[in-house]
JSON list of C-alpha atoms in Angstrom, two decimals:
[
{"chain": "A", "resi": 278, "resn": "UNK", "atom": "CA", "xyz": [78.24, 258.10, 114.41]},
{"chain": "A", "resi": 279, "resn": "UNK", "atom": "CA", "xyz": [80.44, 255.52, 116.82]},
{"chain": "A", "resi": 280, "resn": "UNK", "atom": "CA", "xyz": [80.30, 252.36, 115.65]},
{"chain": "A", "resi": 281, "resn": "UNK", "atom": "CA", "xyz": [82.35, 249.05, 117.62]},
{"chain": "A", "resi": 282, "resn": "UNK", "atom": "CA", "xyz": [83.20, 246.11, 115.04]},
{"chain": "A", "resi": 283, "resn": "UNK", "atom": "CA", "xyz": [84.03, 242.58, 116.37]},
{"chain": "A", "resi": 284, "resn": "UNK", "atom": "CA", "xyz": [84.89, 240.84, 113.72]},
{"chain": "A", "resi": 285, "resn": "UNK", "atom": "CA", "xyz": [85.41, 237.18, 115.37]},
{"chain": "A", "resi": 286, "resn": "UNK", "atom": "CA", "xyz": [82.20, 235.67, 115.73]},
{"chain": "A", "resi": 287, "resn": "UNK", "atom": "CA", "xyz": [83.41, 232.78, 117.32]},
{"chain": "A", "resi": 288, "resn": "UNK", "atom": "CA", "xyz": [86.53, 231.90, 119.06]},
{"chain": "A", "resi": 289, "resn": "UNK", "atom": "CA", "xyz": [87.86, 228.57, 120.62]},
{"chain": "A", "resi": 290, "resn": "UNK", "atom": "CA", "xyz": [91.11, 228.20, 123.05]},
{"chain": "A", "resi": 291, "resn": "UNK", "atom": "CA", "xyz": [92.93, 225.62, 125.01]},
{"chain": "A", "resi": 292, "resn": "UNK", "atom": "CA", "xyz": [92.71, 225.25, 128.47]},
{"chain": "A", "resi": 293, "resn": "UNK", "atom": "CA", "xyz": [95.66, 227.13, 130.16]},
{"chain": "A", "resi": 294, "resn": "UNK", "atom": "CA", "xyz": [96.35, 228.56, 126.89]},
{"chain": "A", "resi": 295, "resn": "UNK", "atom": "CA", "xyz": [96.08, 232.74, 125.73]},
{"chain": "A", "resi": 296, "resn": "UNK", "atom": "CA", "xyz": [93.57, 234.08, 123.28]},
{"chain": "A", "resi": 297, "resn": "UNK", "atom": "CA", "xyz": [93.08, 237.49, 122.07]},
{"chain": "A", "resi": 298, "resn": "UNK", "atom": "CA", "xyz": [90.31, 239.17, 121.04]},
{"chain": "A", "resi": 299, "resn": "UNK", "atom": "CA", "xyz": [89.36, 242.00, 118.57]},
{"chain": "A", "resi": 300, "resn": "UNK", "atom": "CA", "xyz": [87.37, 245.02, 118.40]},
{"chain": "A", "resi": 301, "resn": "UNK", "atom": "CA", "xyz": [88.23, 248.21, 116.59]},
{"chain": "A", "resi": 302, "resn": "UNK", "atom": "CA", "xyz": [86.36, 251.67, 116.94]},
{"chain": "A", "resi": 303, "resn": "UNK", "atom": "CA", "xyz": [84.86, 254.78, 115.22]},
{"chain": "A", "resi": 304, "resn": "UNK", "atom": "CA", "xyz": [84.94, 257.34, 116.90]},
{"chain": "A", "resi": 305, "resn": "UNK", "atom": "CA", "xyz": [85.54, 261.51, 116.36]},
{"chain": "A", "resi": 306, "resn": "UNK", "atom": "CA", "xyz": [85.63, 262.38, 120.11]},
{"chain": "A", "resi": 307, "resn": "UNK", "atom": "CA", "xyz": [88.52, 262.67, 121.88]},
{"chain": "A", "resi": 308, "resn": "UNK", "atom": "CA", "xyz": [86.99, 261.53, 125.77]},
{"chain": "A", "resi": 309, "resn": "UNK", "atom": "CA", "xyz": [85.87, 258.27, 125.41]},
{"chain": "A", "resi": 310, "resn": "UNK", "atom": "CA", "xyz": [85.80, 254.98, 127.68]},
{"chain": "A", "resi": 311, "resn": "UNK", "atom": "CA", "xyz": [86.07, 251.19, 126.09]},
{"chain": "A", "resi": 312, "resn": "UNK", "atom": "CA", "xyz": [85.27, 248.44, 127.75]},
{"chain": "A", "resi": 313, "resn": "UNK", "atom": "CA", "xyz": [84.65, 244.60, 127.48]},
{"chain": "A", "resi": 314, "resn": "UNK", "atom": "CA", "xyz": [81.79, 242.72, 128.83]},
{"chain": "A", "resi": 315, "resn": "UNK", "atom": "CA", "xyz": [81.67, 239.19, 129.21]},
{"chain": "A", "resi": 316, "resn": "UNK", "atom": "CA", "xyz": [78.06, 237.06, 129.19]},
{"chain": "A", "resi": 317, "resn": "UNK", "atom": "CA", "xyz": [77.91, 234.24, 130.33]},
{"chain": "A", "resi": 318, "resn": "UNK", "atom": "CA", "xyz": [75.16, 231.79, 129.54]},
{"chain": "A", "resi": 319, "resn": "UNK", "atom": "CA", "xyz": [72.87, 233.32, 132.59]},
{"chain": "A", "resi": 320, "resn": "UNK", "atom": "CA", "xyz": [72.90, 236.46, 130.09]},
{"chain": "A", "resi": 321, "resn": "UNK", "atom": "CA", "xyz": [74.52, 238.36, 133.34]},
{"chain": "A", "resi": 322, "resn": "UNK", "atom": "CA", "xyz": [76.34, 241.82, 131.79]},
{"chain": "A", "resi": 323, "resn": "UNK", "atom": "CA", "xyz": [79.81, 241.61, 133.55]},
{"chain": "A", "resi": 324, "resn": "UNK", "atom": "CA", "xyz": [82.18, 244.12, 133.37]},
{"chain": "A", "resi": 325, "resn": "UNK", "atom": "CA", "xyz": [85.81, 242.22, 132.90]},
{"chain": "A", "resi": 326, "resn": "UNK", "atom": "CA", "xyz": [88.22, 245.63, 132.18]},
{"chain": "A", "resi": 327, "resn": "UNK", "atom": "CA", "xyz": [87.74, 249.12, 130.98]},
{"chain": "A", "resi": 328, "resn": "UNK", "atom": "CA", "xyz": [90.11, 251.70, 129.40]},
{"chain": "A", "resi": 329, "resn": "UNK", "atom": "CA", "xyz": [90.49, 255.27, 129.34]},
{"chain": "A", "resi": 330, "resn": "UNK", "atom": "CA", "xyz": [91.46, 256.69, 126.46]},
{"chain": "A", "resi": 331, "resn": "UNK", "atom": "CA", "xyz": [93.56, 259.32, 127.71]},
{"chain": "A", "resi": 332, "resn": "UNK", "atom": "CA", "xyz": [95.95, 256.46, 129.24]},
{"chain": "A", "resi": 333, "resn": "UNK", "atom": "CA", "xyz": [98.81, 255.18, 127.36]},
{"chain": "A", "resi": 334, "resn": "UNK", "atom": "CA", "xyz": [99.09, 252.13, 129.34]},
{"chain": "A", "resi": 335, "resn": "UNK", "atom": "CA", "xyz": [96.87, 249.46, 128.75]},
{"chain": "A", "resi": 336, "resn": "UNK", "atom": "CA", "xyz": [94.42, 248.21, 131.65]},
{"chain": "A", "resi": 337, "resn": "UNK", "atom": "CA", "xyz": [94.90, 244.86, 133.49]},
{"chain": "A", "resi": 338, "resn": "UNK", "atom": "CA", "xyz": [92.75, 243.15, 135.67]},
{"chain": "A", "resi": 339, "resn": "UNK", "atom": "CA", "xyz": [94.31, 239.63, 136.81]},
{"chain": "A", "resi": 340, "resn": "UNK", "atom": "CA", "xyz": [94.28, 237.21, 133.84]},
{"chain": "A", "resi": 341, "resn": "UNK", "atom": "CA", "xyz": [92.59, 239.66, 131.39]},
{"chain": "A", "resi": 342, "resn": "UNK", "atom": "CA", "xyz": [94.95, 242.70, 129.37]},
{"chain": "A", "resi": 343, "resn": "UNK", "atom": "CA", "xyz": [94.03, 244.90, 126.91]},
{"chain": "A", "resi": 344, "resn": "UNK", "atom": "CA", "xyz": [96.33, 246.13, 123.83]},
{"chain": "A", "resi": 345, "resn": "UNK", "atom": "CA", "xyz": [94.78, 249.74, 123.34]},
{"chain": "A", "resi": 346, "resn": "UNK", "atom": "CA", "xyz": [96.15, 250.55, 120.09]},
{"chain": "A", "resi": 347, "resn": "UNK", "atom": "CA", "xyz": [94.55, 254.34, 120.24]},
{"chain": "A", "resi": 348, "resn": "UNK", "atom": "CA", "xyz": [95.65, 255.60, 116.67]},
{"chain": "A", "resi": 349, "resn": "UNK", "atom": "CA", "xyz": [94.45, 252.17, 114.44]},
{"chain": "A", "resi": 350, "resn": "UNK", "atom": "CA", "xyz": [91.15, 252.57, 116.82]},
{"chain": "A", "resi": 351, "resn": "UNK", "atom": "CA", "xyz": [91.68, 248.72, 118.53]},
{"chain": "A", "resi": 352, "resn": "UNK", "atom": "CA", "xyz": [91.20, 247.70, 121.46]},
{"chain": "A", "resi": 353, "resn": "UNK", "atom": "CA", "xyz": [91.69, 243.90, 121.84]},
{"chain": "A", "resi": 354, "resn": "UNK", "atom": "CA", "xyz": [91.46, 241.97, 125.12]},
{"chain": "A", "resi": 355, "resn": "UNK", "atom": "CA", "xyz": [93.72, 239.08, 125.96]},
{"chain": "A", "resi": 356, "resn": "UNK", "atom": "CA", "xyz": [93.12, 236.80, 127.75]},
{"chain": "A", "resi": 357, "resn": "UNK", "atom": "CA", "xyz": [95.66, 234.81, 129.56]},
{"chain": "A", "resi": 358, "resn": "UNK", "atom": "CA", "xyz": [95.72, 231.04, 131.41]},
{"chain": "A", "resi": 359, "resn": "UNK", "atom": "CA", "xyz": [92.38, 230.41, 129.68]},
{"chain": "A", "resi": 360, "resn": "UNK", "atom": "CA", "xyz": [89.56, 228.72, 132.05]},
{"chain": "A", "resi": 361, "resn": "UNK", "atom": "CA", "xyz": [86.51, 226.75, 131.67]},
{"chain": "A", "resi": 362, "resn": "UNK", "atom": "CA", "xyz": [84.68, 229.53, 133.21]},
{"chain": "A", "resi": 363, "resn": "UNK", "atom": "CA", "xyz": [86.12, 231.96, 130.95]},
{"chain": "A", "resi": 364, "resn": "UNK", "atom": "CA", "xyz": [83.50, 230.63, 128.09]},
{"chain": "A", "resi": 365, "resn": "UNK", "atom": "CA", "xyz": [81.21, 232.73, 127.08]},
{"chain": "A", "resi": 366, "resn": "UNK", "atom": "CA", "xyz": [80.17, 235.83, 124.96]},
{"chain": "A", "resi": 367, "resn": "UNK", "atom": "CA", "xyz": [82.34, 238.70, 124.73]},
{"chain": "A", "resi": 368, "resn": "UNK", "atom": "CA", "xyz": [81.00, 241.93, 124.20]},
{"chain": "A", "resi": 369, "resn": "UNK", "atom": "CA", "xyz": [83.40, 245.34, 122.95]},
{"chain": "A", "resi": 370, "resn": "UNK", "atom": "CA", "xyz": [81.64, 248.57, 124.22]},
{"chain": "A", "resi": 371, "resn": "UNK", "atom": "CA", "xyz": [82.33, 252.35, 123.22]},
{"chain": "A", "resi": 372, "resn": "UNK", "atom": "CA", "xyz": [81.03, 255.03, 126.08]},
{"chain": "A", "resi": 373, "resn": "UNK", "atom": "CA", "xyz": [81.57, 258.65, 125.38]},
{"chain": "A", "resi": 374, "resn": "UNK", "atom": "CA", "xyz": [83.59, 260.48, 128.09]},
{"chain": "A", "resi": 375, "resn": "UNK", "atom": "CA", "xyz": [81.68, 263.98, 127.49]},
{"chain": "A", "resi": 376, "resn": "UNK", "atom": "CA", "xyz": [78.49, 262.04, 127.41]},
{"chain": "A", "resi": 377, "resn": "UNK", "atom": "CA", "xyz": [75.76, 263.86, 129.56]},
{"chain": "A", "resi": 378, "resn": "UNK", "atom": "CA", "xyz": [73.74, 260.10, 129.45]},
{"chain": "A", "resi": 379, "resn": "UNK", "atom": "CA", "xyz": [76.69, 257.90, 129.43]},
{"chain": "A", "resi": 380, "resn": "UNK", "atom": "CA", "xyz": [75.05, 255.60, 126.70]},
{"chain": "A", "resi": 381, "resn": "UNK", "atom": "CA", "xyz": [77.50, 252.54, 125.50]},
{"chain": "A", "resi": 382, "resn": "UNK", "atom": "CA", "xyz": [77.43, 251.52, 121.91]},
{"chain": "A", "resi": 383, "resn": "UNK", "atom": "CA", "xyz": [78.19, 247.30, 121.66]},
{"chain": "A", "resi": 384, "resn": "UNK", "atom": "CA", "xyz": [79.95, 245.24, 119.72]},
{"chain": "A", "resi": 385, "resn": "UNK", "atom": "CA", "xyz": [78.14, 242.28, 117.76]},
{"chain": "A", "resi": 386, "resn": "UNK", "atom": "CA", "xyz": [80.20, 239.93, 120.10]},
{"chain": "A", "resi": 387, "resn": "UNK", "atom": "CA", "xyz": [82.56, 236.76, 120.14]},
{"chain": "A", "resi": 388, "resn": "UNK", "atom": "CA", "xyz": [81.67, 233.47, 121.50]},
{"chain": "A", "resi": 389, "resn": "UNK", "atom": "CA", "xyz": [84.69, 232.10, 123.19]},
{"chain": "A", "resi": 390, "resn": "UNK", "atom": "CA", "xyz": [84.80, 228.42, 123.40]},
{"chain": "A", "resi": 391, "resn": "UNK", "atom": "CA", "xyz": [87.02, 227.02, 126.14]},
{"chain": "A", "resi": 392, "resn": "UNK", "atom": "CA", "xyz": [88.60, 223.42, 125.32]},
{"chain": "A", "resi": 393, "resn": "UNK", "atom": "CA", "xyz": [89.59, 220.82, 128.45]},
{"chain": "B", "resi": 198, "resn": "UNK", "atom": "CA", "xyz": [78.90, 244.02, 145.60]},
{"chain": "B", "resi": 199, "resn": "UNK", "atom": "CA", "xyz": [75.83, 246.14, 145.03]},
{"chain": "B", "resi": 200, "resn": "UNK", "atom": "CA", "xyz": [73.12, 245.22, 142.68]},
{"chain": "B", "resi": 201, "resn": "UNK", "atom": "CA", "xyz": [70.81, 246.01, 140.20]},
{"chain": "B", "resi": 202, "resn": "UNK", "atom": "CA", "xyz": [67.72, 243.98, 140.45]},
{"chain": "B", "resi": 203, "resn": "UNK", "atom": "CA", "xyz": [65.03, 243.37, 137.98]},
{"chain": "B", "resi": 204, "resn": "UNK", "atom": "CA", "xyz": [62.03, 241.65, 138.18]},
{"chain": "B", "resi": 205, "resn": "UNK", "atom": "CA", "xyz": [60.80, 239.16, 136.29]},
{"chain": "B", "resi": 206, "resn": "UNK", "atom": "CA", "xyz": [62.94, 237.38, 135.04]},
{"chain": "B", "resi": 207, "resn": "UNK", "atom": "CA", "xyz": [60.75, 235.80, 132.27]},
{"chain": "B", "resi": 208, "resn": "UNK", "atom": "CA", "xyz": [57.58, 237.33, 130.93]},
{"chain": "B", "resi": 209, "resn": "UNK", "atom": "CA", "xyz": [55.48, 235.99, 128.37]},
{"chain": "B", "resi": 210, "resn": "UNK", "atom": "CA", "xyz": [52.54, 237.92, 127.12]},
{"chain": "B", "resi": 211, "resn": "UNK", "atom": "CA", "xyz": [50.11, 238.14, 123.95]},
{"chain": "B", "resi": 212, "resn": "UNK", "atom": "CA", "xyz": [51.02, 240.21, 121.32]},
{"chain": "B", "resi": 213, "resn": "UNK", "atom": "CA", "xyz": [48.85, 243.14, 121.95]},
{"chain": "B", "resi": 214, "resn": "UNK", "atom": "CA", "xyz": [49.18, 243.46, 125.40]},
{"chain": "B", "resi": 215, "resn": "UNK", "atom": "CA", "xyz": [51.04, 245.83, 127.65]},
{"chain": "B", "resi": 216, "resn": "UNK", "atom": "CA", "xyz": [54.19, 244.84, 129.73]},
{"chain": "B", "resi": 217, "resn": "UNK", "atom": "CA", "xyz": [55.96, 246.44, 132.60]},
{"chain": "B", "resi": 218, "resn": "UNK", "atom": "CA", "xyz": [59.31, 245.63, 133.42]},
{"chain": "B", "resi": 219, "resn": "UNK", "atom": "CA", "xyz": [60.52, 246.36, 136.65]},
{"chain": "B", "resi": 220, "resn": "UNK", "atom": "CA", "xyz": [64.29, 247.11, 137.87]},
{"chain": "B", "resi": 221, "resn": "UNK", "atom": "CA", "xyz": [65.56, 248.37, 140.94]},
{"chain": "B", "resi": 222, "resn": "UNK", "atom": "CA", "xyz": [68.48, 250.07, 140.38]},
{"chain": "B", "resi": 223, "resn": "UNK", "atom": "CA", "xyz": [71.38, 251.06, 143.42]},
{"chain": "B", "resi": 224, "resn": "UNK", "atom": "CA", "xyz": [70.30, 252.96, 145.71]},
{"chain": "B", "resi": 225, "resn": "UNK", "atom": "CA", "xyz": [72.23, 256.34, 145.52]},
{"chain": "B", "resi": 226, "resn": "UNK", "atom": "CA", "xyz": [72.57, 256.17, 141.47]},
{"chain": "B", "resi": 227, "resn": "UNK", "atom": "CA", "xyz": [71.64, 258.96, 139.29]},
{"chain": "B", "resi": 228, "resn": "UNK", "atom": "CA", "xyz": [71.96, 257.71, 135.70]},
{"chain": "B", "resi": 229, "resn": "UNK", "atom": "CA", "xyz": [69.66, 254.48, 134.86]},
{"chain": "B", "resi": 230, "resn": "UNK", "atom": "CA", "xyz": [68.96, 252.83, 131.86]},
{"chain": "B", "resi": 231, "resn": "UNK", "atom": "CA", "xyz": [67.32, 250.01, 129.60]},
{"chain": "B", "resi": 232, "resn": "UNK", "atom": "CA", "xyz": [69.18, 247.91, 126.85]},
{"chain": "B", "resi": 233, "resn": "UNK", "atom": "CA", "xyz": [67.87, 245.09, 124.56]},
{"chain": "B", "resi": 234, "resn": "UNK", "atom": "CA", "xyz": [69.44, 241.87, 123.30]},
{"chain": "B", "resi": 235, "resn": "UNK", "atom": "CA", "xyz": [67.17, 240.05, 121.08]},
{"chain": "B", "resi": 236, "resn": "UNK", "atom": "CA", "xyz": [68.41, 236.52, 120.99]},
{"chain": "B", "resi": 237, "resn": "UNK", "atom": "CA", "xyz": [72.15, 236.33, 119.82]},
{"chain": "B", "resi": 238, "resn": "UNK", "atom": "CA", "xyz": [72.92, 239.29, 118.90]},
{"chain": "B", "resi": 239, "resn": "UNK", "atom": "CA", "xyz": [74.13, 242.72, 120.20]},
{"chain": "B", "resi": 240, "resn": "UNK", "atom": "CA", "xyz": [73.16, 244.72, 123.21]},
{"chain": "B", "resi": 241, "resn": "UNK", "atom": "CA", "xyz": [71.34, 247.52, 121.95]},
{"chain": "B", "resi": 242, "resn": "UNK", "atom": "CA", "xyz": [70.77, 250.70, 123.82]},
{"chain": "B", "resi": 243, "resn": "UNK", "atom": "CA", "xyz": [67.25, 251.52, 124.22]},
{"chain": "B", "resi": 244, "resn": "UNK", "atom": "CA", "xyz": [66.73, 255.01, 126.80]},
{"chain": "B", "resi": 245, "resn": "UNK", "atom": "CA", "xyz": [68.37, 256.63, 129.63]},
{"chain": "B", "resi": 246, "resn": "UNK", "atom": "CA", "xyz": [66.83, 258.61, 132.03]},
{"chain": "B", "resi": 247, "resn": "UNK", "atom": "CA", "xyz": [68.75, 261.38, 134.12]},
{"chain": "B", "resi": 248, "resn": "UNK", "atom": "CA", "xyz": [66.77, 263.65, 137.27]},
{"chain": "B", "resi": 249, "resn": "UNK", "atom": "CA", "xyz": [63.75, 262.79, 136.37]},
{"chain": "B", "resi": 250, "resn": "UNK", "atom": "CA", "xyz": [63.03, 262.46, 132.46]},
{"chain": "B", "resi": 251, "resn": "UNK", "atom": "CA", "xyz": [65.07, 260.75, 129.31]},
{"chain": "B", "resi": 252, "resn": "UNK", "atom": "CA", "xyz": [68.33, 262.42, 128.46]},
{"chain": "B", "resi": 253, "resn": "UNK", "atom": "CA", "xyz": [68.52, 259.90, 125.60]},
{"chain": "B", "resi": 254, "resn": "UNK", "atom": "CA", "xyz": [66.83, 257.64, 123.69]},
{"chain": "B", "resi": 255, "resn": "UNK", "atom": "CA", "xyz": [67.50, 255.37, 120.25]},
{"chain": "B", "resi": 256, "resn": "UNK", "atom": "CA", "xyz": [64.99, 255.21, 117.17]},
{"chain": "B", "resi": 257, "resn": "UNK", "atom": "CA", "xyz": [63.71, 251.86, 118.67]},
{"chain": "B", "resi": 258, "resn": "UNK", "atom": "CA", "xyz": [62.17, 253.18, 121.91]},
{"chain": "B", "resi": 259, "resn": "UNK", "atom": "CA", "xyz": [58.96, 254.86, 119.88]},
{"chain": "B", "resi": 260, "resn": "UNK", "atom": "CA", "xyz": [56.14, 255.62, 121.11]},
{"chain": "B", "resi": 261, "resn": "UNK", "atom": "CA", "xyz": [55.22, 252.53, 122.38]},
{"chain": "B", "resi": 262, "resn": "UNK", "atom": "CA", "xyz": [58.12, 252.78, 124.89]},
{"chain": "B", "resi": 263, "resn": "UNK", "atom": "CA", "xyz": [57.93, 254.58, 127.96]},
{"chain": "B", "resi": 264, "resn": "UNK", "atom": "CA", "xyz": [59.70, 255.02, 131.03]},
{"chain": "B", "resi": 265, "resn": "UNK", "atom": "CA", "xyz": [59.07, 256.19, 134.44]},
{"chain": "B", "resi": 266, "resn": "UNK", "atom": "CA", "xyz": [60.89, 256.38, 138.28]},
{"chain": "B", "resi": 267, "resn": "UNK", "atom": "CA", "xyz": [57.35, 255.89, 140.25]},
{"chain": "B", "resi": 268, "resn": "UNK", "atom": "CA", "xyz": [58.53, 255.88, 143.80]},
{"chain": "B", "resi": 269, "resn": "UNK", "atom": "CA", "xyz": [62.35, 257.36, 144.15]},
{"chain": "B", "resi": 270, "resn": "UNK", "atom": "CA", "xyz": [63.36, 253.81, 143.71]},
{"chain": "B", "resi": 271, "resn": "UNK", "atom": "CA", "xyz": [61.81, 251.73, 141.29]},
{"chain": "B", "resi": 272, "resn": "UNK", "atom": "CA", "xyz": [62.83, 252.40, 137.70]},
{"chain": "B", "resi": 273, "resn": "UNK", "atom": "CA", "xyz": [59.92, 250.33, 134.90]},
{"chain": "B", "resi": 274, "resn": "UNK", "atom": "CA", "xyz": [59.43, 250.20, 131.13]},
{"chain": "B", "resi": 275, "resn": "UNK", "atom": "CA", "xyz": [56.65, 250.20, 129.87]},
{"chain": "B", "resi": 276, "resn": "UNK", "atom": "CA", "xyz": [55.61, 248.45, 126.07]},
{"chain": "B", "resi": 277, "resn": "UNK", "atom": "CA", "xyz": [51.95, 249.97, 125.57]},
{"chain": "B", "resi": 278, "resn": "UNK", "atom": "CA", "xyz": [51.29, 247.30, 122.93]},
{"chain": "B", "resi": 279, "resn": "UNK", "atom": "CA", "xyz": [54.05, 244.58, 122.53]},
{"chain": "B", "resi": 280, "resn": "UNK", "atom": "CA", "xyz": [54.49, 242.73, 118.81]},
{"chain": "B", "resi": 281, "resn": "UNK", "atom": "CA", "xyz": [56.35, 239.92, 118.25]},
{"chain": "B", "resi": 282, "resn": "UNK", "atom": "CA", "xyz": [59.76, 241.70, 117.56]},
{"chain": "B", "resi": 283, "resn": "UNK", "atom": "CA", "xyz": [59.95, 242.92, 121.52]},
{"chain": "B", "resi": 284, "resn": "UNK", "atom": "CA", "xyz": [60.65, 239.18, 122.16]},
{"chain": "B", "resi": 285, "resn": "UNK", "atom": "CA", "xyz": [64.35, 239.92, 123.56]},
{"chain": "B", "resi": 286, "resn": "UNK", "atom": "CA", "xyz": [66.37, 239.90, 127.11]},
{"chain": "B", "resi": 287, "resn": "UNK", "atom": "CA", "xyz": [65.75, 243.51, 128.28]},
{"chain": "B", "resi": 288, "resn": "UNK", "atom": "CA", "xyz": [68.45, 244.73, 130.75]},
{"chain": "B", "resi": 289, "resn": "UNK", "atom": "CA", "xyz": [68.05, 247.86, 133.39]},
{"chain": "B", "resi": 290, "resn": "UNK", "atom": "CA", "xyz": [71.53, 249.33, 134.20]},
{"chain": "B", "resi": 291, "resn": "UNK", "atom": "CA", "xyz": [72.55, 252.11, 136.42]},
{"chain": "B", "resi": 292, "resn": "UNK", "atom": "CA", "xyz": [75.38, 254.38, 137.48]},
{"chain": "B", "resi": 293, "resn": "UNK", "atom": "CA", "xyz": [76.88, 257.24, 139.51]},
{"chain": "B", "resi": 294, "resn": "UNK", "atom": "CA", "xyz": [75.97, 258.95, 141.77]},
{"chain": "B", "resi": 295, "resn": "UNK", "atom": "CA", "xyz": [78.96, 261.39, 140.06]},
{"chain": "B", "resi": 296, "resn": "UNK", "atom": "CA", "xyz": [79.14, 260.91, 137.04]},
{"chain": "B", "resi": 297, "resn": "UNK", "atom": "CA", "xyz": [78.31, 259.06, 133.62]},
{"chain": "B", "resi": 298, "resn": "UNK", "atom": "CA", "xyz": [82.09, 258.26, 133.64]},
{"chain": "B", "resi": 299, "resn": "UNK", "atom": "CA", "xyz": [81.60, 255.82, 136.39]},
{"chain": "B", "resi": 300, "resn": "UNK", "atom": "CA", "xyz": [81.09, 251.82, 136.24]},
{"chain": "B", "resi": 301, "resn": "UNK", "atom": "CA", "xyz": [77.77, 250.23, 135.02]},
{"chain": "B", "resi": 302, "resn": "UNK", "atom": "CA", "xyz": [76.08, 247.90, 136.70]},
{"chain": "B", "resi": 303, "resn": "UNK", "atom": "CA", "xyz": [73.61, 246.07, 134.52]},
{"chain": "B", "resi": 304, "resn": "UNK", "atom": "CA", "xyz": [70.77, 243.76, 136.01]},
{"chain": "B", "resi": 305, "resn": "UNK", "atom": "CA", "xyz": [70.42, 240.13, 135.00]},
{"chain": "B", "resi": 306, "resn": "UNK", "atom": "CA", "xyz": [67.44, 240.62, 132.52]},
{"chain": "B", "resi": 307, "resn": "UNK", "atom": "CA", "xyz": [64.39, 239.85, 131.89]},
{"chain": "B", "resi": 308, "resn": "UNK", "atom": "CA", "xyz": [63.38, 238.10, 129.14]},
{"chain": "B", "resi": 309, "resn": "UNK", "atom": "CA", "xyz": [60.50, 239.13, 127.04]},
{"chain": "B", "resi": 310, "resn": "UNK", "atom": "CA", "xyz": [58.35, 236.79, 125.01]},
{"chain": "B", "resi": 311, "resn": "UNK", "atom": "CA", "xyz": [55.53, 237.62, 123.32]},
{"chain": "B", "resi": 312, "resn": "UNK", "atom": "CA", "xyz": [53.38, 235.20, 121.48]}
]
């Protein structure tokens, strides 16, 4: 069975500064989607970047990166210029590319906790 | 942006008692579904529902669950008889209309609590 592991609980960063967050996989399929979610405290599901794992080169959407490390099954998310806005829960997702329901398996999840 | 829109947004009820959430999903998506997130911890996937009828669903949505697409454009969930343990955010989501490879676009919730 997939399984997605976030082992941080809780994060904090500095204003302006980088953090990076983990999630490692299980997975036996080759076709397969990750993803990370951010929730803020509204509870809104937001999609912040996705990655297909048949692409080498890792996704990046504006201050947020991935490192897709496809053979170690990781797939952290980095996140750059940290804002006050950027707090919130962080949520690793698994989606199987074959799927016939397209069904994503989450993470646990990893408070981030933005400092002024 | 387009968007998924479920109503309530809070519902209590007895335990006991039956609950419909409501969700109206985009309007030319194929693939819709309901997750759970009971209070700080993980989004769990609870059913999806493909043309008409589930293509998938976990061990929690038992028979107490159900699902239905009344009207071509309303998507509900149904708990027959809720118990304490449905207390949780439930979210609708949808995608397509190609594929299950394509983004999903999750509601904002509704959150359950039963007393």
């Amino acid at each position: 069975a997939q399984t997605v592991t976030q082992s941080q609980p809780e994060m904090s960063v500095q204003e302006a500064e980088t953090v990076t967050l983990s999630c490692t996989y299980d997975t036996s399929e080759s076709d397969y989607y990750l993803f990370w979610y951010k929730q803020p405290p509204s509870r809104q599901m937001i999609l912040v970047i996705r990655q297909e794992a048949y692409k080498q080169q890792n996704a990046t959407e504006n201050r947020f990166s991935v490192n897709f490390q496809k053979a170690a099954k990781s797939f952290s998310l980095k996140i750059s210029d940290s804002q006050l806005g950027d707090a919130a829960m962080y949520f690793c997702a698994y989606g199987i590319g074959s799927s016939n329901t397209g069904k994503l398996i989450f993470g646990q999840g990893t408070t981030l906790q933005v400092k002024p | 942006e387009p968007e998924v829109t479920q109503t309530p947004s809070h519902q209590v009820t007895q335990m006991g008692q039956e609950v419909i959430l409501r969700c109206v999903p985009i309007s030319n998506h194929l693939y819709f579904y309901w997750y759970r997130q009971i209070l700080g911890q993980k989004v769990e996937f609870l059913v999806s529902f493909y043309n008409n009828e589930i293509s998938e669903k976990s061990e929690i949505f038992d028979d107490q669950f159900s699902v239905e697409r009344p009207d071509g454009s309303n998507f509900t969930l149904k708990i027959r008889s809720t118990k304490l343990e449905d207390s949780a955010m439930y979210f609708c989501a949808s995608r397509g209309p190609i594929s299950t490879n394509e983004k999903l676009f999750f509601g904002s919730g509704t959150q359950l609590s039963v007393l």
